[in-house]
Amino acid sequence: MTSGSYIGISTMKPCSIIRSSYKSSSLFGFSPTKFNGSSSATKGLLFKSNNPKSNNSHRYHCCDTQIVGFIRLINLNRRDFSVSNSIWACSRNFNTRICANLGSLRPRVVLLIPNVASNIRNQSTSVDSHVNDTSFDKIYIQSGLNAKPLVIERIETDQGKFEEVAEKRSDGSNVNIENLEDLNKSKVESELSDIEKEAWKLLHDAVVSYCGNPVGTVAANDPADKQPLNYDQVFFRDFIPSALAFLLNGEGEIVKNFLLHTLQLQSLEKTVDCYSPGQGLMAASFKVRSVPLDGSNEAFEEVLDPDFGESAIGWVAPVDSGLWWIILLRAYGKLTGDYALQEREDVQMGIRLILKSCLADGFDMFPSLLVTDGSCMIDRRMGIHGHPLEIQALFYSALRCSREMLTVNDETKNLVAAVSNRLSALSFHMREYYWVDMKKINEIYRYKTEEYSMDAVNKFNIYPEQIPTWLVDWIPKEGGYFMGNLQPAHMDFRFFTLGNLWAIVSSLGTTRQNREIFTLIETKWDDLVAQMPLKICYPALESEEWRIITGCDPKNTPWSYHNGGSWPTLLWQFTLACIKMGKPELAQKAVNLAEKRLSVDRWPEYYDTRNGKFIGKQSRLVHTWTVAGFLTSKMLLKNPKKASLLFWEEDFEVLQNCVCMLNKTGRRKYSRFAAKAQN
């Protein structure tokens, strides 16, 4: 019996194990597995089965006896490898998928590449010279920058087992990687408080693995919960604070895996009632499932099962998932220095698909993004359909991220120009029409209605009677905020925390507007922060308004859940905004409030009542984004320099374009001469 060894070097590590009883072959020492429709040239190389279900699920075949990897190539003449720290051999580019079945033995596989510092950018490593060398007895890996090349030796014994002989630097010095990791870990742990240690344990316990590699965190991980519903899935928006906590802690692998696996889910077919939404849609969540292979009761495969909204309440697709994915991609590059990930062709294509779905021309006349109710963090009916602030702030951030990361060439230059134009239009629109302060309310109070002209002051035909009585008494003389929504004859004057905080983080607002938002928060601290930071919105919908707008939603009763509930996960965004505005003491004050109760209350999802006194009536405990939001806030306060990598300063090019837009006429004249010019 022959035995073979193979090592894959890649940027992504999703692979698994396949059951097989084949003993020998002319290729890699095994007999090729036969699949219908495969050519003789590719027998033994596979990625998808002929199972009809494989069209709807992203599948990797698994077994308990041999190692499987796949290499995805644009064409067979181009190889795209980069160093990874996994025993699995995987890479993803764009078109061809190949999975190599590597023999029926179970060799002991050693970890070939230790974790590198998070700020070192992975460098491409050519393997052309090793094409005919199937054992790869020695691998020389150069990590880039000033790091010394690391030499790792592997020896295959007579029994077919691999032994790790030595780990040496090229200068001859021995390095004990495990001891260094233990020293660093013990140093960090000694600086942590008991509640932080508990939080880190809970966060790591929530990690979900796919084919042996971490890919995300479950939404909630309460062992006492007998009905987890969909809280045992990995949600895009929920994973963001977890991802930032891992990145700030130097654990970038899970974030990289998440970005790449969810990107692969992007291209899956989505159908609801025989209707397929457009390309570029990102899932709301996914779950790792083990399902039996067809025709076998023993073999199984792991499957990533995504939910694009077809399983959600109300069948609403998540608009914010794609926006958060782009924002996280930028954060990954900023915090790890691994910009090679965002330069990959498949990742660039993923960015373009998301942008094209957001920038598509339609019937809407506004530069803000038109969405339905339930398409963001407030994923139930709450009267935020139309142009909600949260989506606009995330949209603006995603556009700025994309302009930084997109590779400019003949194919993308028009898209980059469209992004720049939309940034300017959106910035002007939000700053001009969504801003509310005492001066603006006085203007609205004196609006004339039914104005039919290009020079109309009341452009959206807002009736002064829409100004709510609570706002007149609540708005301070100094300070202001971005209102929740703006549509024809409709202004939603509620204060939405996430949208306002992210407007500060992304510089969607002007410097003056950002300062005034903080003035408002400080003035209204007892309303917006109270005993548990932070209110998701203020005030709550009550009485007849609650019945009409929420549809009598029993979960969104006044001062509960999305309807004025307090969400500790908003701490990290509040902390980031505070650091940007030079007010870390405000963030520390909010974190101290949360720290007194979160561990005692077992890390609830949200709190109820006007002051945030009670644990939410349907709140899940040991909720991961509550844990991660707290940890991220603590680390941002300890590392304000890293925090500065996550927010944006004023973009003067966008500002200049905004000024230019004010000088343009709002309507193009069309005449017989113009018509002739087009013929």
mmCIF file of C-alpha atoms in Angstrom, residues 259-492:
data_model
loop_
_atom_site.group_PDB
_atom_site.id
_atom_site.type_symbol
_atom_site.label_atom_id
_atom_site.label_comp_id
_atom_site.label_asym_id
_atom_site.label_seq_id
_atom_site.Cartn_x
_atom_site.Cartn_y
_atom_site.Cartn_z
ATOM 1 C CA LEU A 259 -15.732 36.880 5.864
ATOM 2 C CA LEU A 260 -14.793 34.237 3.320
ATOM 3 C CA HIS A 261 -17.459 31.664 4.150
ATOM 4 C CA THR A 262 -20.268 34.205 4.173
ATOM 5 C CA LEU A 263 -18.966 35.514 0.863
ATOM 6 C CA GLN A 264 -19.427 32.030 -0.593
ATOM 7 C CA LEU A 265 -22.990 31.992 0.687
ATOM 8 C CA GLN A 266 -23.646 35.240 -1.185
ATOM 9 C CA SER A 267 -23.910 33.487 -4.554
ATOM 10 C CA LEU A 268 -26.400 30.838 -3.451
ATOM 11 C CA GLU A 269 -29.813 30.803 -5.063
ATOM 12 C CA LYS A 270 -32.553 32.361 -2.925
ATOM 13 C CA THR A 271 -36.202 31.783 -3.681
ATOM 14 C CA VAL A 272 -39.410 32.731 -1.892
ATOM 15 C CA ASP A 273 -42.707 31.815 -3.583
ATOM 16 C CA CYS A 274 -40.936 31.190 -6.899
ATOM 17 C CA TYR A 275 -39.283 34.622 -6.742
ATOM 18 C CA SER A 276 -35.500 35.085 -6.569
ATOM 19 C CA PRO A 277 -34.057 38.322 -5.151
ATOM 20 C CA GLY A 278 -31.161 40.012 -6.899
ATOM 21 C CA GLN A 279 -27.521 39.014 -6.774
ATOM 22 C CA GLY A 280 -25.369 40.397 -3.998
ATOM 23 C CA LEU A 281 -27.767 39.741 -1.124
ATOM 24 C CA MET A 282 -26.027 38.621 2.067
ATOM 25 C CA ALA A 283 -27.649 36.181 4.472
ATOM 26 C CA ALA A 284 -29.149 37.231 7.781
ATOM 27 C CA SER A 285 -27.610 34.227 9.515
ATOM 28 C CA PHE A 286 -26.310 30.731 8.971
ATOM 29 C CA LYS A 287 -26.085 27.475 10.873
ATOM 30 C CA VAL A 288 -23.633 24.580 10.613
ATOM 31 C CA ARG A 289 -25.519 21.322 10.158
ATOM 32 C CA SER A 290 -24.324 17.727 9.848
ATOM 33 C CA VAL A 291 -26.419 15.771 7.374
ATOM 34 C CA PRO A 292 -25.996 12.204 6.096
ATOM 35 C CA LEU A 293 -24.625 11.703 2.636
ATOM 36 C CA ASP A 294 -27.091 10.231 0.123
ATOM 37 C CA GLY A 295 -27.201 6.452 0.171
ATOM 38 C CA SER A 296 -25.217 6.078 3.377
ATOM 39 C CA ASN A 297 -26.169 5.815 7.023
ATOM 40 C CA GLU A 298 -22.606 6.257 8.241
ATOM 41 C CA ALA A 299 -21.028 8.946 6.095
ATOM 42 C CA PHE A 300 -22.043 12.543 6.697
ATOM 43 C CA GLU A 301 -21.247 16.023 5.528
ATOM 44 C CA GLU A 302 -21.171 19.429 7.178
ATOM 45 C CA VAL A 303 -23.355 22.045 5.527
ATOM 46 C CA LEU A 304 -23.609 25.794 5.971
ATOM 47 C CA ASP A 305 -27.337 26.441 5.954
ATOM 48 C CA PRO A 306 -28.003 30.168 5.344
ATOM 49 C CA ASP A 307 -31.155 32.165 6.027
ATOM 50 C CA PHE A 308 -31.677 35.103 3.661
ATOM 51 C CA GLY A 309 -34.877 36.161 5.376
ATOM 52 C CA GLU A 310 -37.090 33.375 4.061
ATOM 53 C CA SER A 311 -37.229 31.913 7.590
ATOM 54 C CA ALA A 312 -37.445 35.263 9.364
ATOM 55 C CA ILE A 313 -40.580 36.833 10.798
ATOM 56 C CA GLY A 314 -42.247 38.640 7.915
ATOM 57 C CA TRP A 315 -39.901 37.260 5.213
ATOM 58 C CA VAL A 316 -37.710 40.357 5.284
ATOM 59 C CA ALA A 317 -34.269 40.263 3.686
ATOM 60 C CA PRO A 318 -31.549 41.888 5.844
ATOM 61 C CA VAL A 319 -30.277 45.009 4.119
ATOM 62 C CA ASP A 320 -27.708 45.670 6.847
ATOM 63 C CA SER A 321 -25.888 42.300 6.510
ATOM 64 C CA GLY A 322 -24.055 43.298 3.330
ATOM 65 C CA LEU A 323 -23.264 46.745 4.730
ATOM 66 C CA TRP A 324 -21.843 45.262 7.954
ATOM 67 C CA TRP A 325 -19.836 42.735 5.915
ATOM 68 C CA ILE A 326 -18.068 45.539 4.026
ATOM 69 C CA ILE A 327 -17.458 47.492 7.253
ATOM 70 C CA LEU A 328 -16.006 44.396 8.952
ATOM 71 C CA LEU A 329 -13.774 43.671 5.946
ATOM 72 C CA ARG A 330 -12.188 47.108 6.293
ATOM 73 C CA ALA A 331 -11.838 46.699 10.070
ATOM 74 C CA TYR A 332 -10.090 43.355 9.543
ATOM 75 C CA GLY A 333 -7.503 44.958 7.275
ATOM 76 C CA LYS A 334 -6.993 47.944 9.567
ATOM 77 C CA LEU A 335 -6.509 45.883 12.739
ATOM 78 C CA THR A 336 -4.470 42.996 11.302
ATOM 79 C CA GLY A 337 -2.560 44.628 8.454
ATOM 80 C CA ASP A 338 -3.709 41.781 6.197
ATOM 81 C CA TYR A 339 -4.850 43.874 3.244
ATOM 82 C CA ALA A 340 -4.300 40.932 0.881
ATOM 83 C CA LEU A 341 -7.722 39.609 1.853
ATOM 84 C CA GLN A 342 -9.604 42.625 0.503
ATOM 85 C CA GLU A 343 -7.494 42.557 -2.671
ATOM 86 C CA ARG A 344 -8.557 39.027 -3.617
ATOM 87 C CA GLU A 345 -10.618 38.812 -6.772
ATOM 88 C CA ASP A 346 -13.528 36.996 -5.156
ATOM 89 C CA VAL A 347 -13.658 39.524 -2.297
ATOM 90 C CA GLN A 348 -13.551 42.411 -4.757
ATOM 91 C CA MET A 349 -16.414 40.800 -6.653
ATOM 92 C CA GLY A 350 -18.364 40.436 -3.411
ATOM 93 C CA ILE A 351 -17.977 44.162 -2.693
ATOM 94 C CA ARG A 352 -19.096 45.041 -6.213
ATOM 95 C CA LEU A 353 -22.191 42.822 -6.007
ATOM 96 C CA ILE A 354 -23.297 44.434 -2.739
ATOM 97 C CA LEU A 355 -22.730 47.913 -4.115
ATOM 98 C CA LYS A 356 -24.590 47.232 -7.341
ATOM 99 C CA SER A 357 -27.626 46.030 -5.415
ATOM 100 C CA CYS A 358 -27.543 49.191 -3.269
ATOM 101 C CA LEU A 359 -26.808 51.611 -6.117
ATOM 102 C CA ALA A 360 -29.304 50.175 -8.587
ATOM 103 C CA ASP A 361 -31.481 52.745 -10.325
ATOM 104 C CA GLY A 362 -35.153 52.512 -9.435
ATOM 105 C CA PHE A 363 -38.236 54.587 -8.767
ATOM 106 C CA ASP A 364 -36.893 56.255 -5.646
ATOM 107 C CA MET A 365 -35.815 59.887 -6.106
ATOM 108 C CA PHE A 366 -33.802 60.205 -2.882
ATOM 109 C CA PRO A 367 -30.085 59.369 -2.472
ATOM 110 C CA SER A 368 -30.940 57.571 0.773
ATOM 111 C CA LEU A 369 -31.555 53.811 0.617
ATOM 112 C CA LEU A 370 -35.193 52.703 0.435
ATOM 113 C CA VAL A 371 -35.937 49.608 2.575
ATOM 114 C CA THR A 372 -38.817 47.820 4.232
ATOM 115 C CA ASP A 373 -39.633 47.481 7.920
ATOM 116 C CA GLY A 374 -37.529 44.881 9.721
ATOM 117 C CA SER A 375 -34.459 45.103 7.461
ATOM 118 C CA CYS A 376 -31.931 46.078 10.148
ATOM 119 C CA MET A 377 -31.322 45.676 13.907
ATOM 120 C CA ILE A 378 -34.981 46.564 14.465
ATOM 121 C CA ASP A 379 -36.133 43.458 12.619
ATOM 122 C CA ARG A 380 -39.839 43.684 13.439
ATOM 123 C CA ARG A 381 -42.589 46.079 12.474
ATOM 124 C CA MET A 382 -41.761 49.380 14.161
ATOM 125 C CA GLY A 383 -42.715 51.959 11.561
ATOM 126 C CA ILE A 384 -39.173 52.393 10.216
ATOM 127 C CA HIS A 385 -39.916 51.435 6.609
ATOM 128 C CA GLY A 386 -38.772 53.895 3.972
ATOM 129 C CA HIS A 387 -35.457 55.602 4.645
ATOM 130 C CA PRO A 388 -34.519 54.763 8.278
ATOM 131 C CA LEU A 389 -31.512 56.527 9.764
ATOM 132 C CA GLU A 390 -29.712 53.326 10.792
ATOM 133 C CA ILE A 391 -29.572 52.020 7.219
ATOM 134 C CA GLN A 392 -28.436 55.405 5.853
ATOM 135 C CA ALA A 393 -25.577 55.659 8.367
ATOM 136 C CA LEU A 394 -24.421 52.098 7.630
ATOM 137 C CA PHE A 395 -24.845 52.705 3.894
ATOM 138 C CA TYR A 396 -22.669 55.806 4.090
ATOM 139 C CA SER A 397 -20.020 53.865 6.052
ATOM 140 C CA ALA A 398 -20.068 50.978 3.575
ATOM 141 C CA LEU A 399 -19.648 53.416 0.669
ATOM 142 C CA ARG A 400 -16.629 54.993 2.351
ATOM 143 C CA CYS A 401 -15.143 51.562 3.071
ATOM 144 C CA SER A 402 -15.713 50.453 -0.508
ATOM 145 C CA ARG A 403 -14.029 53.517 -1.943
ATOM 146 C CA GLU A 404 -10.974 52.686 0.166
ATOM 147 C CA MET A 405 -10.868 49.004 -0.757
ATOM 148 C CA LEU A 406 -12.018 48.793 -4.387
ATOM 149 C CA THR A 407 -9.303 48.172 -6.932
ATOM 150 C CA VAL A 408 -9.659 50.846 -9.607
ATOM 151 C CA ASN A 409 -9.407 49.581 -13.182
ATOM 152 C CA ASP A 410 -11.359 49.802 -16.423
ATOM 153 C CA GLU A 411 -14.000 47.449 -15.046
ATOM 154 C CA THR A 412 -14.566 49.306 -11.768
ATOM 155 C CA LYS A 413 -13.908 52.970 -12.603
ATOM 156 C CA ASN A 414 -17.594 53.681 -13.296
ATOM 157 C CA LEU A 415 -18.615 51.994 -10.034
ATOM 158 C CA VAL A 416 -16.037 54.004 -8.079
ATOM 159 C CA ALA A 417 -17.356 57.195 -9.647
ATOM 160 C CA ALA A 418 -20.915 56.197 -8.741
ATOM 161 C CA VAL A 419 -19.821 55.553 -5.142
ATOM 162 C CA SER A 420 -18.199 58.995 -4.900
ATOM 163 C CA ASN A 421 -21.266 60.709 -6.349
ATOM 164 C CA ARG A 422 -23.607 58.864 -4.018
ATOM 165 C CA LEU A 423 -21.450 59.725 -1.005
ATOM 166 C CA SER A 424 -21.755 63.417 -1.765
ATOM 167 C CA ALA A 425 -25.480 63.284 -2.452
ATOM 168 C CA LEU A 426 -26.219 61.187 0.638
ATOM 169 C CA SER A 427 -24.059 63.350 2.887
ATOM 170 C CA PHE A 428 -25.789 66.527 1.729
ATOM 171 C CA HIS A 429 -29.254 64.964 1.989
ATOM 172 C CA MET A 430 -28.756 63.686 5.546
ATOM 173 C CA ARG A 431 -27.095 66.826 6.901
ATOM 174 C CA GLU A 432 -29.656 69.113 5.354
ATOM 175 C CA TYR A 433 -32.973 67.299 5.832
ATOM 176 C CA TYR A 434 -32.551 64.782 8.684
ATOM 177 C CA TRP A 435 -31.035 67.174 11.221
ATOM 178 C CA VAL A 436 -33.252 68.285 14.106
ATOM 179 C CA ASP A 437 -32.510 70.995 16.659
ATOM 180 C CA MET A 438 -34.483 73.868 18.175
ATOM 181 C CA LYS A 439 -33.876 76.055 15.137
ATOM 182 C CA LYS A 440 -35.081 73.351 12.719
ATOM 183 C CA ILE A 441 -38.223 72.681 14.760
ATOM 184 C CA ASN A 442 -39.044 76.381 14.638
ATOM 185 C CA GLU A 443 -38.675 76.242 10.847
ATOM 186 C CA ILE A 444 -40.989 73.233 10.553
ATOM 187 C CA TYR A 445 -43.491 74.919 12.872
ATOM 188 C CA ARG A 446 -43.780 77.799 10.382
ATOM 189 C CA TYR A 447 -43.772 75.665 7.205
ATOM 190 C CA LYS A 448 -46.117 76.507 4.385
ATOM 191 C CA THR A 449 -47.627 73.448 2.746
ATOM 192 C CA GLU A 450 -48.643 72.455 -0.781
ATOM 193 C CA GLU A 451 -45.641 74.181 -2.384
ATOM 194 C CA TYR A 452 -45.290 73.248 -6.056
ATOM 195 C CA SER A 453 -41.989 74.643 -7.306
ATOM 196 C CA MET A 454 -38.264 73.996 -7.457
ATOM 197 C CA ASP A 455 -37.801 76.764 -4.878
ATOM 198 C CA ALA A 456 -40.092 75.178 -2.276
ATOM 199 C CA VAL A 457 -38.828 75.407 1.303
ATOM 200 C CA ASN A 458 -41.044 72.569 2.518
ATOM 201 C CA LYS A 459 -39.743 70.095 -0.061
ATOM 202 C CA PHE A 460 -41.319 67.015 1.519
ATOM 203 C CA ASN A 461 -44.690 68.658 2.220
ATOM 204 C CA ILE A 462 -44.407 68.208 5.974
ATOM 205 C CA TYR A 463 -47.390 69.427 7.983
ATOM 206 C CA PRO A 464 -46.435 71.362 11.143
ATOM 207 C CA GLU A 465 -49.026 69.386 13.107
ATOM 208 C CA GLN A 466 -46.662 66.394 12.869
ATOM 209 C CA ILE A 467 -44.375 67.897 15.519
ATOM 210 C CA PRO A 468 -45.088 65.681 18.570
ATOM 211 C CA THR A 469 -45.883 67.258 21.918
ATOM 212 C CA TRP A 470 -43.150 65.263 23.685
ATOM 213 C CA LEU A 471 -40.489 66.756 21.403
ATOM 214 C CA VAL A 472 -41.383 70.367 22.245
ATOM 215 C CA ASP A 473 -40.586 69.768 25.909
ATOM 216 C CA TRP A 474 -37.751 67.273 25.363
ATOM 217 C CA ILE A 475 -35.432 68.969 22.865
ATOM 218 C CA PRO A 476 -32.784 71.050 24.702
ATOM 219 C CA LYS A 477 -31.856 74.577 23.675
ATOM 220 C CA GLU A 478 -28.353 73.359 22.893
ATOM 221 C CA GLY A 479 -27.884 70.096 21.060
ATOM 222 C CA GLY A 480 -29.572 68.175 18.281
ATOM 223 C CA TYR A 481 -29.754 64.819 16.507
ATOM 224 C CA PHE A 482 -30.604 63.057 13.258
ATOM 225 C CA MET A 483 -34.282 62.112 13.125
ATOM 226 C CA GLY A 484 -35.256 58.512 12.531
ATOM 227 C CA ASN A 485 -36.868 58.755 9.106
ATOM 228 C CA LEU A 486 -37.940 61.155 6.373
ATOM 229 C CA GLN A 487 -40.473 60.541 3.624
ATOM 230 C CA PRO A 488 -43.131 62.567 1.817
ATOM 231 C CA ALA A 489 -45.417 64.141 4.447
ATOM 232 C CA HIS A 490 -43.720 62.144 7.180
ATOM 233 C CA MET A 491 -40.973 62.875 9.698
ATOM 234 C CA ASP A 492 -40.141 60.318 12.395
#
